[in-house]
Amino acid sequence: MILDGKAPTGPIETSWDRSCFDKKLVNPSNKRKFKILVVGTGLAGGAGAASLAELGYNVESFCYQDSPRRAHSIGAQGGINAAKNYPSDGDSIYRLFYDTVKGGDFRSREADVWRLAQVSNNIIDQCVAQGVPFARDYAGYLDNRSFGGAQVSRTFYARGQTGQQLLLGAYSALSRQIKAKKVTMHPRTEMLDLVVVDGVAKGITVRNLMTGQIESHWGDAVVLATGGYVNVFYLSTMAMGSSVTAAWKSVKKGAYMANPCYTQIHPTCIPVHGEHQSKLTLMSESLRNDGRIWVPKKAEDCDKHPSEIPEEDRDYYLERKYPSFGNLAPRDISSRSAKEACDDGRGVGPGQRGVYLDFEDSISRLGEDTIRERYGNLFEMYEKITDENGYVRPMRIYPAPHYGMGGLWVDYQCQSNIPGLFVLGEANFSVHGANRLGASALMQGLADGYFVIPYTIAPYLASITPGTVKDDHAEFKKSVEDIEAQTNKLLSINGKKTVSELHRELGQVMFENVGMGRSDESLNLALKRIPEIRDEFWNNVKVTGESKDLNQQLENAGRLADYLEFAEMLTTDALHREESCGGHFRIEHQTDDGEAVRDDENFCYSAAWEFKGAGVKPELHKEPLKFENIKLAVRSYK
Amino acid sequence: MNLTLHVWRQKGPQDKGKLVTYPAKDVSSDMSFLEMLDEVNDKLIKEGKDPIAFDHDCREGICGMCSSVVNGRPHGHQEKTTVCQLHMRQFEDGADIVVEPWLAKAFPIQKDLIVDRSALDVVMQAGGYTSCHTGGVPDANSQLIPKEIADFSMDAAECIGCGACIAACPNSSAMLFTSAKVSQFAVLPQGKAEAKVRVLEMTKAMLDEGFGNCTNHYECQEACPKGINVKFIATLNREYLKSFI
Ligand SMILES: Cc1cc2nc3c(=O)[nH]c(=O)nc-3n(C[C@H](O)[C@H](O)[C@H](O)COP(=O)(O)OP(=O)(O)OC[C@H]3O[C@@H](n4cnc5c(N)ncnc54)[C@H](O)[C@@H]3O)c2cc1C
Ligand code: FES
């Protein structure tokens, strides 16, 4: 089937304004008749729930943590982009639009990206009004820094804790609406199923994580803002509880999953140091503003103390290969270059899977105090984990799974192919194409939540009668029974392996075969291994405890069960996409000097997959991509 | 390294809890404290026993979810470190380690090391915001905020809401937590309009939720993994007095 994203046509500059004007509205006094379920309280869900409630809708909000303030967005460090052009360095909405489309390697929908760039400026205004303490200069103006993939300074930040501050801003807006009784908050509640009645999303089934009760919630619309899926790699920079469950359960109810193979492996993470490791820690990419990345030129130097390696024996490979962007080359390119250097036997640290990130030059240029002021908390974190001091010895970094550009397929209104199901933030696939630029996820989350969904949900609500289906409908009952059956099954297997052992096995298969370099051979190997691990899981996992109780093993088991199905779809997508673009690098498709080769003739589309059963090949639906404003071109950062 | 753990086990909110001893063998000094607990749990599961329940999520020291008292100190003895960022190299081989949940009247224990901290959300709902509506706000640079003010506000805003300050306080006071939010807004032009109501409502909610009063022990600052300074308590007190003028 050919999918239509229903993006507005005509001049891109006015596309969003025209589309807002054309939309049907819900009369103010009718808004309170609607109930909207918003799953997720990160930037997208928190901002969305608060803004919808301010408009007068009744909102029920859900998260699995004990407080909405702890959503994974809290961990974002570096910053958020906007086209304010405060430094007057040539930025504009058009340039942010251009950079994002190009950065995404021409695999996103132009109109969606334009809208994002346009509302980016409103986000900064909104956050400042909320009291978000962004970095300022002595005169009191907002400060900016640079991020990868851009030649202007457009990133706003709050020390190394930008995500925290933005999320606390959204959380404060949400708290105000909870107080006003326009939002009912359900923390420690995990969505385990989407309820679809006659093809339309009408509610969700959840587990109360404190009591284990399975409960139903009805709504006139369901908004998912449940974050990303890269914990499919087990070790990643995601929070431990991040899962694909909400999205995957929706896929099993008919929603399409788009471009799952576009995964971002972030270049600046602390390398893996042991078997027992449970997660990987990101060091914000902003470090690349002042740090220089290098490896020894000669493999025999790798074990030496870095200070013993003279300047002429160091290979500053990003500066060498990409002179105009240098250490600020986009993430996919930087990560792949690090992998190549290590594959070439020139990696440093344990297992030689690491490259240096060196601050010596900037410390001598700017002084240690300035560097501490800019990145102090990152240096502290590095030292806590590695026991090494980054001010005196170059840090060691290595790429780690970080972000999923893919997600549930949505049209221009952020509505999935299931009417009534809307998807925001990292959980959808919309704006980043095959690669996300730094500081653009926070921008997308808040854009979707504050400035997009309040408008785009209205036409749908205006077209339905509120409250027609409630949780006494048979579909709700059936969904509860299905979830209870799955729970009981998990508890009854009583095998020999723990959930984390099996998750680690899946992660290894995925990182090695579906990671930074993918080939026909590696992908087919993964497609063989994933069902084997899934079978082992359903026959040999051991989950202790009871269903009607706080049971963290059961939570983890349910999440892994979904990853074990989703992994296969991700890999199938990667195998079908016979080109290299952004975060998806097929080693069969590269130039002689190792640059990605995209195939616009055959693959200029978004791939939306329809679930056909576990272990059955999903069906492909294509949404062709048209580039009317930015000419399709080879993405070059040389 | 080999360690002996004494962990608080409690089946549910109504049950009586007790310390149970577990060996933790072959622990690598590069492990984080929670990774060490993961390994202990994997062993317990294989023996068919209920693993130790503990809260955690980001494991990067920022979400504020992790919450254990280690050897009598919230988040353990390392300065400015959450328990998820505490690494085993901070302990001696052969050590005995006591692991307990936050203990405070306002934080009822749910299971093992997990407590209910929703009282903190209630304090925030009482006034931890500026009442701006989405959209219709002025340009971000229209009000200048000098760096020192922005920095002061940010120092306060760094609070991760973990509740260690309350667990450390002999009165279980939430003064550091509340004062950090009040102070963040008090110095910003955007926060001034509602400063009076905010400080009154938030302190009232704090007491209503069962948190104690502050009698200047300053244990909170010692325990805070983000180094939130007690000077913010002075700011809160000033704001509180000002609200009556
Ligand atoms: C370490 C790190 C640093 C980063 N730094 C930056 C940066 O500097 N700039 C930038 O732009 N981006 C950054 N990112 C990316 C960015 O933080 C995320 O992409 C973004 O915050 C995602 O926001 P979200 O609202 O879509 O989802 P999340 O913040 O992930 O929120 C998901 C929400 O959904 C809930 N949820 C999930 N599943 C369920 C379920 N089944 N039932 C109920 N609730 C559920 C969770 O409880 C949570 O509330 C970083 C990411 C990481 C990991
Ligand atoms: S787990 Fe997030 S702060 Fe410790």
CSV table of N, CA and C in Angstrom, one decimal, chain A residues 234-238 269-273 277-282 385 398-401 511, chain B residues 35 58-60:
chain,number,residue,atom,x,y,z
A,234,TYR,N,20.3,-3.7,24.5
A,234,TYR,CA,20.6,-3.9,25.9
A,234,TYR,C,21.4,-2.8,26.4
A,235,LEU,N,22.7,-2.7,26.1
A,235,LEU,CA,23.5,-1.6,26.6
A,235,LEU,C,23.2,-0.4,25.7
A,236,SER,N,22.8,0.6,26.3
A,236,SER,CA,22.5,1.9,25.6
A,236,SER,C,22.5,3.0,26.6
A,237,THR,N,22.3,4.2,26.1
A,237,THR,CA,22.3,5.4,27.0
A,237,THR,C,20.9,5.6,27.5
A,238,MET,N,19.9,4.8,27.2
A,238,MET,CA,18.5,5.0,27.6
A,238,MET,C,18.4,4.6,29.1
A,269,CYS,N,30.4,8.3,24.1
A,269,CYS,CA,30.0,7.6,25.3
A,269,CYS,C,31.2,7.0,26.0
A,270,ILE,N,31.0,6.7,27.3
A,270,ILE,CA,32.1,6.0,28.0
A,270,ILE,C,32.2,4.6,27.6
A,271,PRO,N,33.3,4.1,27.2
A,271,PRO,CA,33.4,2.7,26.7
A,271,PRO,C,33.0,1.6,27.6
A,272,VAL,N,32.6,0.5,27.1
A,272,VAL,CA,32.2,-0.6,27.9
A,272,VAL,C,33.4,-1.1,28.7
A,273,HIS,N,33.2,-1.5,30.0
A,273,HIS,CA,34.4,-1.9,30.7
A,273,HIS,C,34.2,-3.3,31.4
A,277,GLN,N,28.1,-4.9,33.1
A,277,GLN,CA,27.6,-3.6,32.9
A,277,GLN,C,26.1,-3.5,32.5
A,278,SER,N,25.4,-2.5,33.1
A,278,SER,CA,24.0,-2.5,32.9
A,278,SER,C,23.6,-1.4,31.9
A,279,LYS,N,24.4,-0.4,31.8
A,279,LYS,CA,24.0,0.7,30.8
A,279,LYS,C,25.3,1.5,30.5
A,280,LEU,N,25.1,2.2,29.4
A,280,LEU,CA,26.3,3.0,29.0
A,280,LEU,C,26.0,4.5,29.2
A,281,THR,N,27.0,5.2,29.5
A,281,THR,CA,26.8,6.6,29.9
A,281,THR,C,27.3,7.5,28.8
A,282,LEU,N,26.4,8.4,28.4
A,282,LEU,CA,26.7,9.4,27.4
A,282,LEU,C,27.5,10.6,27.9
A,385,ILE,N,33.0,7.2,37.0
A,385,ILE,CA,32.8,5.9,36.3
A,385,ILE,C,34.1,5.2,36.0
A,398,TYR,N,33.7,5.9,23.2
A,398,TYR,CA,33.3,4.9,22.2
A,398,TYR,C,31.8,5.0,21.9
A,399,PRO,N,31.4,4.8,20.6
A,399,PRO,CA,30.0,4.9,20.3
A,399,PRO,C,29.1,4.0,21.1
A,400,ALA,N,27.9,4.4,21.4
A,400,ALA,CA,26.9,3.6,22.1
A,400,ALA,C,25.5,3.9,21.5
A,401,PRO,N,24.6,2.9,21.4
A,401,PRO,CA,23.2,3.1,21.0
A,401,PRO,C,22.6,4.1,21.8
A,511,PHE,N,23.9,-5.6,18.5
A,511,PHE,CA,25.0,-4.6,18.4
A,511,PHE,C,26.0,-5.1,17.4
B,35,GLU,N,24.7,-2.2,40.0
B,35,GLU,CA,25.1,-3.4,39.2
B,35,GLU,C,25.5,-4.5,40.2
B,58,CYS,N,17.6,6.0,35.4
B,58,CYS,CA,18.6,6.5,34.5
B,58,CYS,C,20.0,6.0,34.7
B,59,ARG,N,20.3,5.6,36.0
B,59,ARG,CA,21.6,5.2,36.4
B,59,ARG,C,22.7,6.2,36.0
B,60,GLU,N,22.3,7.4,35.9
B,60,GLU,CA,23.3,8.5,35.5
B,60,GLU,C,23.3,9.6,36.6
